[in-house]
Short mmCIF file of C-alpha atoms and ligand atoms in Angstrom, two decimals:
data_model
loop_
_atom_site.label_atom_id
_atom_site.label_comp_id
_atom_site.label_asym_id
_atom_site.label_seq_id
_atom_site.Cartn_x
_atom_site.Cartn_y
_atom_site.Cartn_z
CA MET A 1 0.00 0.00 0.00
CA ALA A 2 1.10 3.47 -0.70
CA ASP A 3 2.31 5.45 2.18
CA HIS A 4 -0.49 7.12 3.96
CA PRO A 5 0.05 10.73 4.49
CA LYS A 6 0.61 11.26 8.16
CA PRO A 7 -2.77 12.24 9.70
CA LYS A 8 -2.80 15.83 10.48
CA SER A 9 -3.42 16.37 14.19
CA ARG A 10 -6.79 17.90 14.70
CA SER A 11 -7.86 20.27 17.39
CA THR A 12 -10.99 19.65 19.49
CA GLU A 13 -12.53 22.56 17.68
CA ASP A 14 -11.87 20.87 14.31
CA ILE A 15 -13.52 17.66 15.52
CA GLU A 16 -16.55 19.48 16.89
CA ASN A 17 -16.92 21.41 13.66
CA GLN A 18 -16.67 18.19 11.64
CA MET A 19 -19.32 16.57 13.84
CA LEU A 20 -21.63 19.48 13.32
CA VAL A 21 -21.15 19.12 9.59
CA ASP A 22 -21.71 15.34 9.76
CA LYS A 23 -24.79 15.83 11.91
CA ALA A 24 -26.18 18.44 9.55
CA GLU A 25 -25.64 15.99 6.69
CA CYS A 26 -27.18 13.17 8.78
CA LYS A 27 -24.05 11.10 8.55
CA ILE A 28 -24.13 10.28 12.26
CA SER A 29 -26.85 9.75 14.80
CA VAL A 30 -26.36 10.36 18.50
CA ASN A 31 -27.84 8.22 21.26
CA VAL A 32 -27.72 9.84 24.64
CA VAL A 33 -27.32 7.40 27.53
CA ASP A 34 -27.95 9.15 30.80
CA PHE A 35 -25.58 7.68 33.32
CA TYR A 36 -26.57 10.47 35.63
CA HIS A 37 -30.23 9.60 35.92
CA ASN A 38 -29.83 9.27 39.70
CA ASN A 39 -27.87 12.42 39.93
CA HIS A 40 -30.84 14.69 40.04
CA MET A 41 -31.02 17.77 42.09
CA VAL A 42 -33.71 17.75 44.69
CA VAL A 43 -35.09 20.60 46.75
CA ILE A 44 -35.94 19.95 50.39
CA GLN A 45 -37.67 22.31 52.74
CA THR A 46 -37.44 22.46 56.51
CA GLN A 47 -38.71 24.98 58.95
CA GLU A 48 -38.05 26.37 62.35
CA ILE A 49 -40.09 28.59 64.60
CA ASP A 50 -38.34 31.73 65.78
CA LYS A 51 -38.75 33.34 69.20
CA THR A 52 -41.81 35.29 68.10
CA GLY A 53 -43.53 32.09 66.95
CA LYS A 54 -42.98 32.89 63.26
CA ALA A 55 -42.10 29.99 60.95
CA ILE A 56 -38.90 30.47 58.98
CA TYR A 57 -38.48 28.16 56.01
CA SER A 58 -35.15 26.96 54.64
CA ARG A 59 -34.50 25.18 51.38
CA PHE A 60 -31.68 22.80 50.60
CA LYS A 61 -30.76 21.90 47.04
CA LEU A 62 -28.96 18.57 47.01
CA HIS A 63 -27.63 15.97 44.63
CA LEU A 64 -29.48 12.74 45.29
CA SER A 65 -26.20 10.90 44.92
CA SER A 66 -24.85 12.63 48.02
CA LEU A 67 -27.57 10.96 50.08
CA GLU A 68 -27.42 7.46 48.63
CA LEU A 69 -24.55 6.25 50.77
CA HIS A 70 -25.56 7.74 54.10
CA ALA A 71 -29.33 7.88 53.84
CA PRO A 72 -30.53 5.26 51.35
CA VAL A 73 -34.10 5.34 52.63
CA LEU A 74 -34.30 9.10 52.10
CA ALA A 75 -32.60 8.83 48.69
CA ASN A 76 -35.13 6.23 47.63
CA PHE A 77 -38.02 8.31 48.87
CA LEU A 78 -36.73 11.40 47.07
CA THR A 79 -36.23 9.47 43.83
CA GLN A 80 -39.89 8.56 43.90
CA ALA A 81 -40.78 12.14 44.80
CA LEU A 82 -38.87 13.40 41.75
CA ASP A 83 -40.78 10.95 39.57
CA ASN A 84 -43.93 12.65 40.85
CA VAL A 85 -42.50 16.07 40.09
CA GLU A 86 -41.86 16.85 43.72
CA GLY A 87 -38.56 18.10 45.07
CA THR A 88 -38.43 21.03 42.67
CA GLU A 89 -38.04 24.73 43.43
CA GLU A 90 -41.78 25.14 42.97
CA ASN A 91 -42.74 22.02 44.86
CA PRO A 92 -40.07 21.17 47.47
CA VAL A 93 -40.19 18.01 49.55
CA ILE A 94 -41.03 18.98 53.12
CA LEU A 95 -39.18 16.95 55.73
CA PRO A 96 -40.23 16.77 59.39
CA PHE A 97 -36.98 18.16 60.79
CA THR A 98 -36.03 21.54 62.08
CA THR A 99 -33.54 23.48 60.00
CA PRO A 100 -30.70 23.10 62.54
CA GLU A 101 -31.33 19.32 62.78
CA PHE A 102 -31.24 18.79 59.04
CA THR A 103 -28.26 21.14 58.61
CA CYS A 104 -26.43 19.06 61.16
CA PHE A 105 -27.26 15.84 59.30
CA LEU A 106 -25.94 17.33 56.06
CA ASP A 107 -22.82 18.57 57.85
CA TRP A 108 -22.22 14.98 58.94
CA ILE A 109 -22.76 13.62 55.41
CA HIS A 110 -20.35 16.20 54.05
CA ASP A 111 -17.79 15.64 56.79
CA ARG A 112 -14.42 16.32 55.19
CA GLU A 113 -10.93 16.78 56.54
CA TRP A 114 -11.05 20.47 55.74
CA ARG A 115 -14.59 20.88 57.05
CA PRO A 116 -15.02 18.32 59.82
CA PHE A 117 -18.33 17.55 61.46
CA LYS A 118 -18.31 19.28 64.85
CA ILE A 119 -18.79 16.70 67.61
CA THR A 120 -20.87 18.18 70.39
CA GLU A 121 -23.71 16.79 72.47
CA GLU A 122 -26.18 18.94 70.53
CA SER A 123 -24.86 17.99 67.08
CA LEU A 124 -24.85 14.27 67.93
CA VAL A 125 -28.39 14.38 69.32
CA ASP A 126 -29.58 16.19 66.16
CA LEU A 127 -27.78 13.60 64.04
CA LEU A 128 -29.36 10.78 66.03
CA ARG A 129 -32.82 12.29 65.71
CA VAL A 130 -32.61 12.70 61.92
CA SER A 131 -30.81 9.38 61.37
CA SER A 132 -33.31 7.41 63.45
CA THR A 133 -36.28 8.94 61.60
CA LEU A 134 -34.60 8.19 58.24
CA LYS A 135 -33.41 4.74 59.36
CA ALA A 136 -29.90 5.84 58.41
CA GLU A 137 -27.96 3.07 60.17
CA VAL A 138 -24.51 4.59 59.71
CA GLY A 139 -25.66 7.87 61.21
CA ILE A 140 -27.27 6.09 64.17
CA SER A 141 -24.07 4.16 64.94
CA TYR A 142 -21.95 7.26 64.59
CA ALA A 143 -24.17 9.33 66.90
CA VAL A 144 -24.52 6.55 69.49
CA SER A 145 -20.74 5.97 69.67
CA GLY A 146 -20.14 9.71 69.78
CA LEU A 147 -22.58 10.26 72.65
CA GLU A 148 -21.03 7.35 74.57
CA SER A 149 -17.58 8.83 74.12
CA LEU A 150 -18.70 12.18 75.57
CA ARG A 151 -19.34 10.51 78.94
CA LEU A 152 -22.39 12.65 79.65
CA PRO A 153 -23.95 12.71 83.13
CA SER A 154 -26.04 9.63 83.86
CA ALA A 155 -29.27 11.63 84.22
CA ARG A 156 -28.81 13.00 80.70
CA MET A 157 -28.11 9.52 79.34
CA LEU A 158 -31.36 8.26 80.88
CA GLN A 159 -33.22 11.17 79.37
CA LEU A 160 -31.80 10.26 75.95
CA VAL A 161 -32.90 6.65 76.49
CA GLY A 162 -36.41 8.04 77.03
CA ASP A 163 -36.19 10.12 73.83
CA PHE A 164 -34.78 7.31 71.68
CA HIS A 165 -36.19 4.19 73.36
CA HIS A 166 -37.20 2.80 69.94
CA LEU A 167 -33.48 2.37 69.13
CA PRO A 168 -31.99 -0.86 70.57
CA GLU A 169 -28.56 0.80 70.50
CA VAL A 170 -29.43 3.04 73.47
CA HIS A 171 -30.89 0.28 75.66
CA TYR A 172 -27.43 -0.55 77.01
CA TRP A 173 -27.21 2.91 78.55
CA VAL A 174 -29.86 2.17 81.20
CA GLY A 175 -27.85 -0.20 83.43
CA PRO A 176 -24.72 1.94 83.93
CA ALA A 177 -26.79 5.14 84.33
CA VAL A 178 -29.08 3.63 86.97
CA LYS A 179 -26.15 2.08 88.87
CA ASP A 180 -24.43 5.45 88.96
CA LEU A 181 -27.53 7.37 90.04
CA ILE A 182 -28.48 5.04 92.88
CA GLN A 183 -25.03 5.43 94.35
CA ARG A 184 -25.33 9.18 94.64
CA PRO A 185 -26.98 10.85 97.63
CA LEU A 186 -30.34 12.21 96.49
CA GLY A 187 -29.32 15.64 97.76
CA GLU A 188 -26.60 15.74 95.11
CA ILE A 189 -29.04 15.27 92.27
CA THR A 190 -29.67 18.75 90.90
CA ASN A 191 -33.09 20.07 89.94
CA SER A 192 -32.26 19.85 86.27
CA GLU A 193 -31.08 16.26 86.65
CA ALA A 194 -34.27 15.44 88.56
CA GLN A 195 -36.24 16.85 85.64
CA GLN A 196 -34.21 14.80 83.16
CA ILE A 197 -34.96 11.58 84.99
CA ALA A 198 -38.45 12.64 86.09
CA ALA A 199 -40.16 9.31 85.50
CA ALA A 200 -37.32 7.29 87.02
CA TYR A 201 -36.74 9.50 90.05
CA PRO A 202 -39.12 7.71 92.47
CA THR A 203 -37.51 4.34 91.62
CA ILE A 204 -34.04 5.76 92.17
CA ALA A 205 -35.07 7.31 95.50
CA ARG A 206 -36.74 4.09 96.64
CA THR A 207 -33.76 1.95 95.64
CA ARG A 208 -31.40 4.23 97.45
CA GLU A 209 -33.50 3.91 100.58
CA ASN A 210 -33.49 0.11 100.22
CA ILE A 211 -29.71 0.15 99.86
CA GLN A 212 -29.41 2.19 103.07
CA ARG A 213 -31.61 -0.34 104.82
CA LEU A 214 -29.51 -3.23 103.53
CA LEU A 215 -26.26 -1.55 104.63
CA THR A 216 -27.75 -0.91 108.06
CA GLN A 217 -28.51 -4.62 108.37
CA VAL A 218 -25.00 -5.56 107.25
CA SER A 219 -23.42 -3.11 109.65
CA GLN A 220 -25.40 -4.61 112.55
CA ARG A 221 -24.81 -8.20 111.54
CA SER A 222 -21.06 -7.55 111.38
CA PHE A 223 -20.59 -10.52 109.03
CA ALA A 224 -20.17 -12.48 112.25
CA LEU A 225 -17.11 -14.60 112.20
CA LYS A 226 -19.00 -17.76 111.70
CA LEU A 227 -18.32 -19.40 108.44
CA ALA A 228 -20.51 -20.06 105.56
CA ASP A 229 -19.91 -23.54 104.38
CA LYS A 230 -19.31 -26.86 106.04
CA ASP A 231 -15.63 -27.22 105.13
CA GLN A 232 -14.85 -23.89 106.67
CA GLN A 233 -16.90 -24.69 109.74
CA GLU A 234 -14.77 -27.78 110.23
CA GLU A 235 -11.62 -25.71 109.87
CA ALA A 236 -12.96 -23.22 112.36
CA ASP A 237 -13.47 -26.04 114.84
CA LEU A 238 -9.69 -26.45 114.81
CA CYS A 239 -9.35 -23.05 116.41
CA LEU A 240 -9.49 -23.79 120.11
CA THR A 241 -10.35 -20.24 121.07
CA HIS A 242 -12.81 -19.51 118.30
CA LYS A 243 -15.44 -18.08 120.60
CA GLU A 244 -12.86 -15.46 121.63
CA CYS A 245 -12.13 -14.82 117.94
CA GLN A 246 -15.80 -14.16 117.26
CA LYS A 247 -16.15 -11.82 120.20
CA ALA A 248 -13.01 -9.89 119.26
CA TRP A 249 -14.05 -9.66 115.61
CA LYS A 250 -17.43 -8.26 116.61
CA SER A 251 -15.95 -5.66 118.88
CA VAL A 252 -13.45 -4.37 116.28
CA TRP A 253 -16.23 -4.31 113.70
CA LYS A 254 -18.43 -2.27 116.05
CA GLU A 255 -15.64 0.18 116.86
CA ASN A 256 -14.05 0.68 113.46
CA ILE A 257 -16.08 -0.71 110.63
CA GLY A 258 -19.87 -0.75 111.05
CA TYR A 259 -20.45 3.01 111.18
CA LEU A 260 -18.66 3.48 107.85
CA LEU A 261 -21.41 1.51 106.16
CA LEU A 262 -23.92 4.01 107.46
CA ASP A 263 -22.22 7.07 106.02
CA PHE A 264 -25.12 8.61 104.18
CA GLN A 265 -22.96 10.65 101.81
CA LYS A 266 -20.61 7.89 100.80
CA PRO A 267 -21.30 4.49 102.22
CA LEU A 268 -18.49 1.99 101.98
CA THR A 269 -18.52 -0.07 98.81
CA TYR A 270 -18.01 -3.80 99.18
CA ARG A 271 -14.56 -3.56 97.65
CA GLU A 272 -13.63 -0.78 100.08
CA LEU A 273 -14.93 -2.87 102.95
CA LEU A 274 -12.69 -5.79 101.99
CA GLU A 275 -9.70 -3.49 101.73
CA LEU A 276 -10.49 -1.99 105.12
CA LEU A 277 -10.87 -5.40 106.77
CA ARG A 278 -7.55 -6.49 105.30
CA ASN A 279 -5.82 -3.44 106.73
CA THR A 280 -7.55 -3.43 110.11
CA ASP A 281 -5.81 -5.00 113.04
CA PHE A 282 -7.93 -7.61 114.86
CA PRO A 283 -5.66 -8.15 117.88
CA LYS A 284 -7.47 -11.04 119.52
CA VAL A 285 -8.56 -12.88 116.39
CA ASN A 286 -6.60 -15.95 115.36
CA PRO A 287 -4.80 -14.84 112.15
CA SER A 288 -5.85 -17.98 110.31
CA CYS A 289 -9.49 -17.31 111.26
CA LYS A 290 -9.22 -13.76 109.92
CA ALA A 291 -7.54 -15.01 106.74
CA ARG A 292 -10.27 -17.64 106.24
CA MET A 293 -12.98 -15.03 106.77
CA LEU A 294 -11.40 -12.66 104.24
CA ASN A 295 -11.01 -15.48 101.78
CA TRP A 296 -14.71 -16.28 102.12
CA LEU A 297 -15.74 -12.62 101.81
CA SER A 298 -13.58 -12.02 98.75
CA ARG A 299 -15.33 -14.78 96.86
CA LYS A 300 -18.37 -12.51 96.77
CA THR A 301 -18.58 -9.39 94.65
CA ASP A 302 -21.03 -7.31 96.65
CA TYR A 303 -23.10 -7.17 99.83
CA PRO A 304 -25.66 -9.97 100.02
CA GLY A 305 -28.88 -8.72 98.40
CA MET A 306 -27.27 -5.71 96.68
CA LYS A 307 -27.14 -7.24 93.21
CA GLU A 308 -30.85 -8.06 93.36
CA LEU A 309 -31.73 -4.52 94.49
CA VAL A 310 -29.77 -2.99 91.62
CA GLU A 311 -31.16 -5.42 89.04
CA GLU A 312 -34.68 -4.73 90.22
CA ALA A 313 -34.11 -0.97 89.87
CA VAL A 314 -32.65 -1.33 86.37
CA ALA A 315 -35.51 -3.60 85.26
CA SER A 316 -38.19 -1.29 86.60
CA ILE A 317 -36.57 1.75 84.94
CA GLU A 318 -36.33 -0.19 81.68
CA ASP A 319 -40.08 -0.72 81.96
CA ILE A 320 -40.63 2.99 82.57
CA TYR A 321 -38.72 3.83 79.37
CA HIS A 322 -40.37 1.03 77.37
CA VAL A 323 -37.05 -0.68 76.92
CA PRO A 324 -37.41 -4.42 76.39
CA ARG A 325 -35.85 -6.49 79.18
CA ARG A 326 -32.10 -6.83 78.66
CA GLY A 327 -30.92 -9.46 76.28
CA PRO A 328 -27.28 -10.42 75.85
CA ALA A 329 -24.87 -7.52 75.34
CA PRO A 330 -24.04 -6.73 71.69
CA GLU A 331 -21.33 -8.93 70.21
CA ASN A 332 -19.30 -5.99 69.02
CA PRO A 333 -19.78 -3.16 71.45
CA LYS A 334 -19.23 0.04 69.57
CA VAL A 335 -17.20 1.73 72.26
ZN1 ZN B 401 -10.80 -18.62 115.62
#
């Protein structure tokens, strides 16, 4: 074949001009395939009421694609809305969120290194509210982990359980919050905390009273130096002066230990009690009897009856907040 002349390089402008000529002469036909059919713009409207009671509307113009990853349910809903000629400037889709809540949700979706989502209690609660309504699982997990990491006061955590009780993710907050609140003197619970836990307050007050009663009983019983099981009883029989041991134990307990359980502000925890017994001198108690007693006591984790009182309080507060009774803890705790 004869040498082809080297093709002359053509500019984009040349090609476009040629295509226009070809098109005009019907030499080519063009099929448009819209790969961007999901990439529609959608207009969303939210509102907030200002201090004077006036409604202020805000509109957000968004690419549907920006919502698909983080809010698939919303993206799906908006796609259908667009098919029905909603979500336009003239006919925006109205969502049931306040403007700050929805702004916060969008800030989270558009979280970038140079414009990071601001983690505050308020922003996370807004994110949780919008995400839970939209069933946006990633947003729910993010907000739940974030709120856990803020280590908010227990009363506030219980209030959030009340607000979001339909989310299983918050059910695990009840136990730790209740355990913390029942350990605090009621006088320390501020008015605003009392309001936050309004429905649970009577249960917390009652449990605290029951704990005081239990500690009073323990302080009077002195965990008498008689031993719990048969083996130990037999060992105790080897102590020839065990009656003296018991008497001496009781007297030291009365002098130095019992009253600490009755401290209304900060009663002794079981762990503190064990530590105190270990470090207290019991001059007339046979050292092996003391050691055996401590060994027996340290096999328990709390005062007898305490675990039941706490579990009862947690269960009754779960009922108050419509939280289903506790199942097993999640396999992969998020925090
Ligand atoms: Zn003894």
